[in-house]
XYZ file of C-alpha atoms in Angstrom:
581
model
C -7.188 -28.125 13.414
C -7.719 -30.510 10.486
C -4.587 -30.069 7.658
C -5.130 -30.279 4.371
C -3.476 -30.747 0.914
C -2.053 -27.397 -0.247
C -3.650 -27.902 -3.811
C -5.971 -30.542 -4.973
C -4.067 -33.711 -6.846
C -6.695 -32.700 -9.894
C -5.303 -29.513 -10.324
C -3.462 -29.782 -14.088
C -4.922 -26.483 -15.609
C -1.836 -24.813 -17.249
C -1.964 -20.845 -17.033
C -2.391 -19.113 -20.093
C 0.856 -17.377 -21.602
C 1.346 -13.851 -20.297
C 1.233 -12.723 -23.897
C -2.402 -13.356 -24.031
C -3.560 -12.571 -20.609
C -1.770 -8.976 -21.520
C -3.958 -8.365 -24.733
C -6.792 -9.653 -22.910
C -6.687 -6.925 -20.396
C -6.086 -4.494 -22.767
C -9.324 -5.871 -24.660
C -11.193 -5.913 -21.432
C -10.158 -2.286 -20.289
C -11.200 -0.861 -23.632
C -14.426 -2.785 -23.463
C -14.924 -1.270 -20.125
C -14.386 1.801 -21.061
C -16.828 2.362 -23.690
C -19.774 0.499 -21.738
C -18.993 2.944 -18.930
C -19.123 5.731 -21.259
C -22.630 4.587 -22.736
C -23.737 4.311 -19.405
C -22.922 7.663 -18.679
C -24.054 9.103 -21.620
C -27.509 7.407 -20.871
C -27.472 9.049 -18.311
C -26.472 12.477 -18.663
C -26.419 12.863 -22.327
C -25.748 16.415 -22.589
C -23.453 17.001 -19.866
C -21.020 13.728 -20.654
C -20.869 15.495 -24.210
C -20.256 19.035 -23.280
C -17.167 17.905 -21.126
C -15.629 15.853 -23.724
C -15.737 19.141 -26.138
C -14.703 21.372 -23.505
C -11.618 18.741 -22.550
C -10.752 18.567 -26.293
C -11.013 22.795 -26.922
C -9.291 22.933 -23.432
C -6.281 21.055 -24.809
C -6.603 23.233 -28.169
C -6.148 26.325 -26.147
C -3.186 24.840 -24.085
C -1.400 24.072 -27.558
C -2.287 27.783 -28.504
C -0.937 29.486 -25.404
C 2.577 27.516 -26.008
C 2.444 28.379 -29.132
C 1.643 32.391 -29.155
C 4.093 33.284 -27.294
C 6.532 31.884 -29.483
C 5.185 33.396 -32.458
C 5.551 36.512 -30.935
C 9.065 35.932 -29.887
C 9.850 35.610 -33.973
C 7.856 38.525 -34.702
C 10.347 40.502 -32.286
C 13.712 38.883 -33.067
C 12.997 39.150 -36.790
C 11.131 42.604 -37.167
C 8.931 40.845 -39.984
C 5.485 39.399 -40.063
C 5.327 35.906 -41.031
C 3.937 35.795 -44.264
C 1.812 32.486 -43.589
C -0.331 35.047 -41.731
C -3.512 36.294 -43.419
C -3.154 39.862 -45.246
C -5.956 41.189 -43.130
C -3.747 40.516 -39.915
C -0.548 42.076 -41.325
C -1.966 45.411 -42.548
C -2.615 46.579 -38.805
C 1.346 46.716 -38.352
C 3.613 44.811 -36.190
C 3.054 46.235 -33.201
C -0.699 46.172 -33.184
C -0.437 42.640 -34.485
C 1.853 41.877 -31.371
C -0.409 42.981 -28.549
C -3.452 41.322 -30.405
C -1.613 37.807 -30.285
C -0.345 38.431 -27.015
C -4.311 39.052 -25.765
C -5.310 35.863 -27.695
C -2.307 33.739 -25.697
C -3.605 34.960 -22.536
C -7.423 34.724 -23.759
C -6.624 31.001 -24.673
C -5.235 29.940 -21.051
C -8.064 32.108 -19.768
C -10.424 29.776 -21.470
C -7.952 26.123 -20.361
C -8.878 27.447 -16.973
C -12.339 28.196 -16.923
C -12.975 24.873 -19.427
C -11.340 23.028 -17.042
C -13.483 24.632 -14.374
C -16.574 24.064 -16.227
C -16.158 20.082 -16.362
C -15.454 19.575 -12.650
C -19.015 21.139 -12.152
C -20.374 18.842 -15.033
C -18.852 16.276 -13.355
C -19.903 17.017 -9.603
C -23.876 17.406 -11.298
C -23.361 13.984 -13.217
C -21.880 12.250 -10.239
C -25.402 13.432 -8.078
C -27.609 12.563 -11.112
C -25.899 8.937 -11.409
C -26.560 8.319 -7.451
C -30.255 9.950 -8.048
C -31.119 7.816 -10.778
C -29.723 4.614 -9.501
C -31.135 4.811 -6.484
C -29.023 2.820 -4.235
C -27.414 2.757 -0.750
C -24.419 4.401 0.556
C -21.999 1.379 -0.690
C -18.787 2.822 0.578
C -16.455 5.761 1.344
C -15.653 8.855 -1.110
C -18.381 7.128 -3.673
C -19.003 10.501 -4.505
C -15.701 11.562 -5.545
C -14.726 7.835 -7.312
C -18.602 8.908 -9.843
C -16.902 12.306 -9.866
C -13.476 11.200 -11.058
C -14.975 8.638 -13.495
C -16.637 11.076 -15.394
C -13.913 13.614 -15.707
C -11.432 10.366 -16.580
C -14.108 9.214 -19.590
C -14.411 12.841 -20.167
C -10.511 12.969 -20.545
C -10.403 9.374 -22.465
C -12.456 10.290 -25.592
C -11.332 13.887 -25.843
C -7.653 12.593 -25.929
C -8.514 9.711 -28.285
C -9.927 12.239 -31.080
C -7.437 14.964 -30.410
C -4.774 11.745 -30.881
C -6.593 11.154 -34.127
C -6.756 14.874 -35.380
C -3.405 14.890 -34.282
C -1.961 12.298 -36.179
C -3.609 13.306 -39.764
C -2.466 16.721 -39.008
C 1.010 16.205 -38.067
C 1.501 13.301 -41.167
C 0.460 16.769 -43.062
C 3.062 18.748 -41.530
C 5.841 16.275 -40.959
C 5.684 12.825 -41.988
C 8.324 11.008 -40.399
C 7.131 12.287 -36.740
C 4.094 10.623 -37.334
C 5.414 7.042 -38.198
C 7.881 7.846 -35.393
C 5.007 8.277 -32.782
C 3.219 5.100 -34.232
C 5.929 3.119 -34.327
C 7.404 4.475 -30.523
C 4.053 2.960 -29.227
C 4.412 -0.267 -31.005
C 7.608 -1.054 -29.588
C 6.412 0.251 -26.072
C 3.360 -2.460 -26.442
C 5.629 -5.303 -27.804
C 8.527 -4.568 -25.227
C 5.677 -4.470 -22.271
C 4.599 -7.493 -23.649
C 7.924 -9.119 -23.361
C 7.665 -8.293 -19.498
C 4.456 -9.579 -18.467
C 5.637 -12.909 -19.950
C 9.112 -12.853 -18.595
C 9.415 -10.454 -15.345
C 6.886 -11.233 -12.572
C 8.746 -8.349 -10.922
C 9.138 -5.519 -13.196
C 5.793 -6.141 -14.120
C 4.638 -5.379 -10.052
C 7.161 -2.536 -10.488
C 5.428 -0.940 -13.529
C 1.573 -1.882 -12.218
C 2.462 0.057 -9.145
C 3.298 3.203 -9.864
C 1.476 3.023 -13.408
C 0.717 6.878 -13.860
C 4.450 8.220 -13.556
C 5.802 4.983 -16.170
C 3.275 6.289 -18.537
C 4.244 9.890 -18.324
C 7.453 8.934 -18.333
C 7.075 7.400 -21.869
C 5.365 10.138 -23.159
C 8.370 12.497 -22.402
C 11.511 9.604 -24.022
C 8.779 9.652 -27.048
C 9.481 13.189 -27.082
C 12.957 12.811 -27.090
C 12.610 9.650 -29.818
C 10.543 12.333 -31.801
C 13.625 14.908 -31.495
C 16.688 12.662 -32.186
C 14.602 11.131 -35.177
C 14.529 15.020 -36.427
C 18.071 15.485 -36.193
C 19.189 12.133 -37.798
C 16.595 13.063 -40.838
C 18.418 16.424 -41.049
C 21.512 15.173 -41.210
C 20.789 12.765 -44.353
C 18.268 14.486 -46.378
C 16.406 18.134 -46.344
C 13.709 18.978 -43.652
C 10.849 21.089 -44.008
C 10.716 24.590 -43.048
C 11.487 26.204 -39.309
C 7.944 26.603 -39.056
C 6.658 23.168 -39.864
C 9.678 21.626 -37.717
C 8.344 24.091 -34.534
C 5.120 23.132 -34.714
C 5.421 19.130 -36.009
C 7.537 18.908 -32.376
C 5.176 20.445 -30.221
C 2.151 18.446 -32.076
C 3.864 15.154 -31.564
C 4.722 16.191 -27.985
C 0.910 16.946 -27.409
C -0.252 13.764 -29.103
C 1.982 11.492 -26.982
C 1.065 13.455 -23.588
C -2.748 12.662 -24.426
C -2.122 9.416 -25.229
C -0.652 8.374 -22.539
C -3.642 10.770 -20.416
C -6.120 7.854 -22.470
C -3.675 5.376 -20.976
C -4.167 6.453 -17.451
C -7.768 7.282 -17.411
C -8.655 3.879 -18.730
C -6.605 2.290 -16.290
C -8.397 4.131 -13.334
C -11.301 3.323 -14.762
C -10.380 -0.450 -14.760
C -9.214 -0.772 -11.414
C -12.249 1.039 -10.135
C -14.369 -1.349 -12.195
C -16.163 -3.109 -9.256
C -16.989 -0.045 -7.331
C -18.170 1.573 -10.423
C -20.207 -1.300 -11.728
C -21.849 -1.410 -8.205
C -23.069 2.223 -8.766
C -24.035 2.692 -11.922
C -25.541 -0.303 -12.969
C -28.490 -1.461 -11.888
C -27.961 -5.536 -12.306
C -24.531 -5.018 -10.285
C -24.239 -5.081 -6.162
C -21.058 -4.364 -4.437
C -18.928 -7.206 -4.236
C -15.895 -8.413 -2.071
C -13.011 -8.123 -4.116
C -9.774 -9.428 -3.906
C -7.201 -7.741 -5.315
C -5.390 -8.876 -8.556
C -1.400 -8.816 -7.132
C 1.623 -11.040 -7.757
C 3.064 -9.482 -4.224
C 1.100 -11.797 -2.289
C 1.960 -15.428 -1.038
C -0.767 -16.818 -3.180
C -0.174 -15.583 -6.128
C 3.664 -16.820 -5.315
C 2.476 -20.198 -4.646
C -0.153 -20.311 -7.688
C 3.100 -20.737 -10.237
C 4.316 -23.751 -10.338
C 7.391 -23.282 -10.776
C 7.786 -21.273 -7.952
C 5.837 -23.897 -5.524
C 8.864 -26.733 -6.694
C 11.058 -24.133 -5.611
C 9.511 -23.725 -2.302
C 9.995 -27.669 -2.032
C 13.407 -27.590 -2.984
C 14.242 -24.709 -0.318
C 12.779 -26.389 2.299
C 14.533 -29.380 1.582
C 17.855 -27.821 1.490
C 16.754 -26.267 4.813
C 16.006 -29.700 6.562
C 18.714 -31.624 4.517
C 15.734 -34.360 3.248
C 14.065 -34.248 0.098
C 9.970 -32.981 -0.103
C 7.404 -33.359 -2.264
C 4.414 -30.869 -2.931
C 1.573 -33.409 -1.686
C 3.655 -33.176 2.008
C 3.155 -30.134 2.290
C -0.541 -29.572 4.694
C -2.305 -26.543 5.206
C -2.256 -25.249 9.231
C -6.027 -23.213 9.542
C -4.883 -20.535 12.048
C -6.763 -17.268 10.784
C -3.741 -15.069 10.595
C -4.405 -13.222 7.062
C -1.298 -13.097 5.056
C 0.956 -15.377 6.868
C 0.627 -18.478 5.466
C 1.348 -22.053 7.506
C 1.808 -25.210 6.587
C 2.783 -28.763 8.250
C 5.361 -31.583 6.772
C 6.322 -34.883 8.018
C 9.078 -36.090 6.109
C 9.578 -40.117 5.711
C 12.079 -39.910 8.840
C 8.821 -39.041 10.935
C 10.521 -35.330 11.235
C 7.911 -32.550 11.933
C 8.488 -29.066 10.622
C 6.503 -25.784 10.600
C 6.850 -23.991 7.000
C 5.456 -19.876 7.168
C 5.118 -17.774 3.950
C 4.925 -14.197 4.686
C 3.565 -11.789 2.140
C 5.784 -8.834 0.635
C 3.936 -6.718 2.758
C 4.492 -8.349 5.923
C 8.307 -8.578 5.539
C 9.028 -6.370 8.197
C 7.422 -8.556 10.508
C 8.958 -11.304 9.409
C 12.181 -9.644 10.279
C 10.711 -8.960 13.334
C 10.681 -12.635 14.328
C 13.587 -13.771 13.095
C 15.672 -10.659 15.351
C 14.004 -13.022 18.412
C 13.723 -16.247 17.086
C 17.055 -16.406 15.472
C 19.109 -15.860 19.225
C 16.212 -16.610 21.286
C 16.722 -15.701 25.374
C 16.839 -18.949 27.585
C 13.432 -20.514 27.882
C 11.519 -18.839 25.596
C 8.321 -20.641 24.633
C 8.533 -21.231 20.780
C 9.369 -24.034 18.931
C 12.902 -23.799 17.790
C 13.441 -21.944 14.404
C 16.016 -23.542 11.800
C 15.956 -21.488 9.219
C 14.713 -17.506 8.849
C 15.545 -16.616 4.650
C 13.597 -15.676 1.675
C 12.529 -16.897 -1.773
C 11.829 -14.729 -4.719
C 11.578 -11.220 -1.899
C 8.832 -13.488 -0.096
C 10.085 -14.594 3.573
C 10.200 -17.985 4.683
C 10.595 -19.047 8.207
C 10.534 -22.996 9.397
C 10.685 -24.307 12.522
C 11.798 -27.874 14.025
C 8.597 -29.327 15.443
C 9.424 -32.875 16.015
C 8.937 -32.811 19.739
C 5.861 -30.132 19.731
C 2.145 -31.413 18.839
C -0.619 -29.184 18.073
C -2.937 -28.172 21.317
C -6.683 -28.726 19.992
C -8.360 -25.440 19.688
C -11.079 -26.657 22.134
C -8.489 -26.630 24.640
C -6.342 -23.876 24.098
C -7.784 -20.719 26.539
C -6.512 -23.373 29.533
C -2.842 -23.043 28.045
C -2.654 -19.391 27.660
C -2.136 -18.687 31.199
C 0.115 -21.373 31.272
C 2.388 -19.439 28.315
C 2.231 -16.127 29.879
C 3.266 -16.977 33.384
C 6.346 -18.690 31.078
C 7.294 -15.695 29.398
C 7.103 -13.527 32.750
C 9.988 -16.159 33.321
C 12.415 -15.281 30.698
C 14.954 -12.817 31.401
C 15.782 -11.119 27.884
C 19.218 -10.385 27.390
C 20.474 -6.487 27.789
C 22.200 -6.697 24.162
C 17.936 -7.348 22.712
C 16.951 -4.555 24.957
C 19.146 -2.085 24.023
C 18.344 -3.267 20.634
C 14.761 -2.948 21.040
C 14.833 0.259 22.995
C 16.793 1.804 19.742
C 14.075 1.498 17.886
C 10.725 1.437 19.405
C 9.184 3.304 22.070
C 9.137 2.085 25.634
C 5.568 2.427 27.407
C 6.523 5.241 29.000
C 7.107 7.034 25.609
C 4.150 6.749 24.213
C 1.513 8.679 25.848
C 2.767 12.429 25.129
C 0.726 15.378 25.298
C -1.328 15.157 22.329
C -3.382 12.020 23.502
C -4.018 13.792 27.107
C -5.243 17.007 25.489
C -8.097 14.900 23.760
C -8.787 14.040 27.573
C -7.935 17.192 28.657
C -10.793 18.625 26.432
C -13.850 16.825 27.828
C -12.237 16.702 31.682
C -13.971 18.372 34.650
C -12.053 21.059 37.363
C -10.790 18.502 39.253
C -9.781 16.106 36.422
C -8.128 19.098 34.952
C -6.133 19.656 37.895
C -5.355 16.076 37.916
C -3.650 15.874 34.243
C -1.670 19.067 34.561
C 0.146 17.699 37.446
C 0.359 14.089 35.832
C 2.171 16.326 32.929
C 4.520 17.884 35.616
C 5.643 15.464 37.182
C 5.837 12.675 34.018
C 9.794 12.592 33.874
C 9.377 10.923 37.722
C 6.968 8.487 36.381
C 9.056 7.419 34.111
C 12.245 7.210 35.752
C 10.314 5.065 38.420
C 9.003 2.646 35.710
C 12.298 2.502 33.803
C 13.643 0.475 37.148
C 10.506 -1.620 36.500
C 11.769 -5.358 35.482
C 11.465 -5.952 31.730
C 9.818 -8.908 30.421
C 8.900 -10.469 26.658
C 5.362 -10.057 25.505
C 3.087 -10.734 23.123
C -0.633 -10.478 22.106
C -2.406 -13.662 23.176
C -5.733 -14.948 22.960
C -8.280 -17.567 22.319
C -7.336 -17.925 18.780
C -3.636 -18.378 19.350
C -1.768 -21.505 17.155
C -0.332 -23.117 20.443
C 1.850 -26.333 20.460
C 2.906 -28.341 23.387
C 6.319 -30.024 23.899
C 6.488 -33.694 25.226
C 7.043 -32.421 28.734
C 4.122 -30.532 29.154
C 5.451 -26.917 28.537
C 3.200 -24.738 25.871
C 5.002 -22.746 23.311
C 3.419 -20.033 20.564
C 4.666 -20.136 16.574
C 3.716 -16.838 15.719
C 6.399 -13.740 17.378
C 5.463 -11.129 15.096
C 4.460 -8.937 17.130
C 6.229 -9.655 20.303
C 7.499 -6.326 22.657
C 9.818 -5.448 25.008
C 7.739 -4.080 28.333
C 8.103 -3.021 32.170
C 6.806 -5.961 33.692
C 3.040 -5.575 34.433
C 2.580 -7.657 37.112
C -0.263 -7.831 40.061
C 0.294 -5.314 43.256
C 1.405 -7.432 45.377
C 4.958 -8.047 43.561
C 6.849 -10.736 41.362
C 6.484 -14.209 42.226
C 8.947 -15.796 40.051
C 12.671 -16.192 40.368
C 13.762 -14.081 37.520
C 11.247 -11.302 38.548
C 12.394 -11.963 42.225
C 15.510 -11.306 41.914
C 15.239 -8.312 39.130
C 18.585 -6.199 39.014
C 19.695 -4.380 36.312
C 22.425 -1.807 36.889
C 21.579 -1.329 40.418
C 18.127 0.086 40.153
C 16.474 -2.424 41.232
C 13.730 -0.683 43.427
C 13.042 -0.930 47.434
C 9.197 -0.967 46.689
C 8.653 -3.107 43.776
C 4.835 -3.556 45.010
C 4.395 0.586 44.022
C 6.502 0.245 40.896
C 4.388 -2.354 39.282
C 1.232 -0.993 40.316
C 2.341 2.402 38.667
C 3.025 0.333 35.412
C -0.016 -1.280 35.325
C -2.310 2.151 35.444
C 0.199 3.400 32.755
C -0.658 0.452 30.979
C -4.334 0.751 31.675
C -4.200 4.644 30.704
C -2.686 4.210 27.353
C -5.356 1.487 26.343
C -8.281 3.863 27.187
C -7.023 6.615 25.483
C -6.177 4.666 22.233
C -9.571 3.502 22.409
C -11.297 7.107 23.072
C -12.270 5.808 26.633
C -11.494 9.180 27.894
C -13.075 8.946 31.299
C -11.702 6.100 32.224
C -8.718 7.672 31.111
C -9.241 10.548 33.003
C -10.042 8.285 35.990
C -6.808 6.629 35.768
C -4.803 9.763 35.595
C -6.305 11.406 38.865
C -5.627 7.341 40.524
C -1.910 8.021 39.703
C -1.742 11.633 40.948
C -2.782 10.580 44.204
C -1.057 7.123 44.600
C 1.967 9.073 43.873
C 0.785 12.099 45.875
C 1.893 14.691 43.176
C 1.590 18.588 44.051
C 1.801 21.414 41.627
């Protein structure tokens, strides 16, 4: 295991300013936008157009059968016909003229309906022409439904940009000031989200991830901007008529919902970019990606300021001061987890981890174990278990450990687990543990032997119904079982070795609690020897840990589908333990 600078000395390249790199991907997501929508267009020229006209009348209608209603409303309250109404509609009389607007309200969400209707089966077609006319392989899950959605979002995109257009003209028509208020509301909403992406790493996370509801969110305290700006106008000069005042606030309301609908189907359509390019391009193949996140450990230790602070917690950890070039890479294949060596200048050896966001649970997970470990178990001692900027850092004291060479490490593993079959955890951890995660016995319940059940045989069947009776017994037999500390090991397990010989594991993240699972013929060791808990300590150990073994056995096999084994290991139990039902 070769270690290696955690950046090259060469690397000076100063990150552009978050200003920029904001504009830029607004530039980019445009740009991607409209090549997409050529694309589709070439295409499927005439269906790409005919849902863009059907998502912009579908929006008309939706204005219309708000708007009805309330027209009709003022018809009754006031007994008069508007006189903005053509003379043609106000010589049928008012009630005539009522039940004809109250047929066109209903005829106009008839029609969002159906339009909306209409495009998800021009968008279904387009989605099977794309694939057709492509011509490529399967390249991943649901491709069908991401060519589906892209074509109603670029559907949704342009047919919100020119009703945002006809919008504005109209309502600057109607109402002035709303329209300079709308412009001006999304000004200030792009120069204060500019002020984040150079100054908050995490409000910007906070926004990116759940970017649909922020955006709709804006859209409605627009609305509200809109209104207040209407009653601060009234209150220093005349406004325009009821009418104009009515329908200027439900036209600004509109034009800010499908803006922010342009928003949101442009992002989509952004962050489904590589997947999309993959399909409908024919110069493009589906490539890894790796996604673009400042909740990761890289992209924590890819500022540079935050990399000197690293140093400087580390250094207030170990009390001695560290330099960025000290810190050395540990290869150990454990994805986002990341390890690194340091030998300070008084030859002291430490062990430095860097969990991401996402794995903070399990860092908490070690630390419950690490921090209070039991007597002898085989770890490297840990100094310090705290976090950074949300990200968890754990170090460990490594000074009398050296690295086992992976060539040699499969000879040490038996070695570590006959030393953990050794530690006797104390009953405060167990009770801790057994608070909140199941025990083996727990977790095989009835829904993972019906999947058995379903492909089992007369006498198999026979066999699980009376394992299901009589489970309470099996588990009050295995609960007197000795408990032991495990963990996961294998081949590629980070292993270090102390100056006496003894082998100890750095990584506890996913260490259990467990009934020991021991060989038939009984515990050899002196904790497991002299096992007693509360008195329950069993007369026949020898049948206790054979019984924990098979339930070990059983819930492997049916986690991995091998149902008859499964089934084979069920009727083993029932007649060790010589059920009857």
């Amino acid at each position: 295991m070769q270690a290696n600078h955690i950046l090259p000395r060469s690397y000076t390249r100063q990150p552009e300013t978050n200003q920029k790199i904001m504009l830029k991907e607004i530039a980019s997501s445009l740009r991607w936008t409209v090549k997409l929508s050529k694309r589709l267009l070439s295409i499927y020229p005439h269906g790409i157009a005919t849902a863009v006209v059907l998502s912009l009348l579908a929006q008309l209608a939706l204005i219309a059968s708000l708007l009805l209603p309330l027209k009709i409303v003022m018809i009754m309250s006031s007994g008069k016909i508007p006189s903005l109404l053509p003379s043609s509609l106000t010589s049928f009389g008012e009630q005539p003229l009522i039940l004809g607007i109250s047929v066109l309200a209903i005829g106009a969400f008839l029609f969002n309906n159906i339009a909306n209707s209409f495009i998800e089966r021009i968008a279904t077609k387009g989605s099977i022409k794309l694939q057709a006319t492509t011509n490529k392989l399967t390249l991943f899950e649901s491709q069908d439904t991401i060519v589906k959605n892209a074509i109603l979002r670029v559907s949704a995109v342009w047919a919100s940009a020119i009703f945002f257009s006809m919008g504005l003209i109209i309502l600057s028509q109607l109402y002035s000031l709303l329209a300079w208020v709308a412009i001006g509301f999304i000004l200030l909403c792009l120069g204060f989200y500019t002020l984040i992406w150079e100054r908050s790493s995490t409000l910007r996370h906070a926004v990116e991830s759940k970017f649909g509801q922020h955006i709709n969110m804006l859209g409605s305290i627009g609305f509200l901007v809109a209104f207040v700006a209407i009653v601060i106008d009234f209150m220093i000069r005349d406004i325009p008529s009821f009418l104009s005042i009515l329908l200027s606030i439900i036209l600004s309301r509109q034009i800010l919902s499908q803006f922010a609908t342009a928003i949101i189907g442009a992002h989509y359509l952004t962050t489904q970019q590589h997947k999309l390019k993959a399909l409908a391009f024919d110069n493009h193949v589906l490539q890894p990606t790796v996604k673009k996140t400042t909740n990761t450990a890289w992209a924590f230790l890819e500022n540079p300021e935050q990399r000197k602070a690293l140093c400087r917690y580390i250094a207030e950890c170990i009390k001695s001061s560290v330099e960025l070039d000290e810190l050395k890479w540990l290869d150990t294949g454990i994805n986002n987890i990341l390890h690194f060596t340091l030998i300070t200048n008084d030859k002291e050896c430490y062990l430095i981890k860097v969990f991401d966001k996402n794995k903070s649970a399990k860092a908490r997970h070690e630390a419950t174990l690490l921090l209070d470990p039991p007597k002898g178990l085989p770890s490297p001692p840990m100094i310090d278990a705290g976090s950074l900027n949300s990200f968890n850092i754990h170090i460990f004291d490594t000074s009398d450990y050296q690295l086992i060479e992976e060539t040699i490490i499969q000879s040490h593993i038996q070695q570590l687990q006959k030393t953990l079959e050794r530690v006797e955890p104390n009953e405060e951890l167990v009770a801790q543990y057994q608070r909140s995660r199941p025990m083996l016995w727990d977790r095989i319940d009835e829904r993972m032997l019906d999947r058995a059940f379903s492909i089992a045989r007369n006498k198999e069947m026979l066999a699980i119904r009376k394992f299901k009776a009589h489970q309470a017994t099996l588990k009050e037999t295995m609960k007197s079982a000795p408990i032991v500390i495990s963990k996961p090991l294998s081949s590629l397990e980070i292993l270090y070795q102390s100056k006496t010989g003894n082998t100890v594991a750095i990584n506890w993240t996913d260490w259990r609690i467990e009934p020991y699972l021991g060989e038939s013929v009984g515990p050899k060791n002196e904790y497991l020897a002299t096992y007693s808990v509360n008195s329950k300590q069993s007369t026949n150990k020898e049948i206790k840990t054979t019984l924990v073994n098979k339930y070990s056995q059983l819930e492997i096999s049916l986690l991995r589908q091998k149902y008859n084994m499964a089934l084979r290991i069920v009727c083993e139990i029932v007649d060790e333990q010589n059920f009857h039902i």
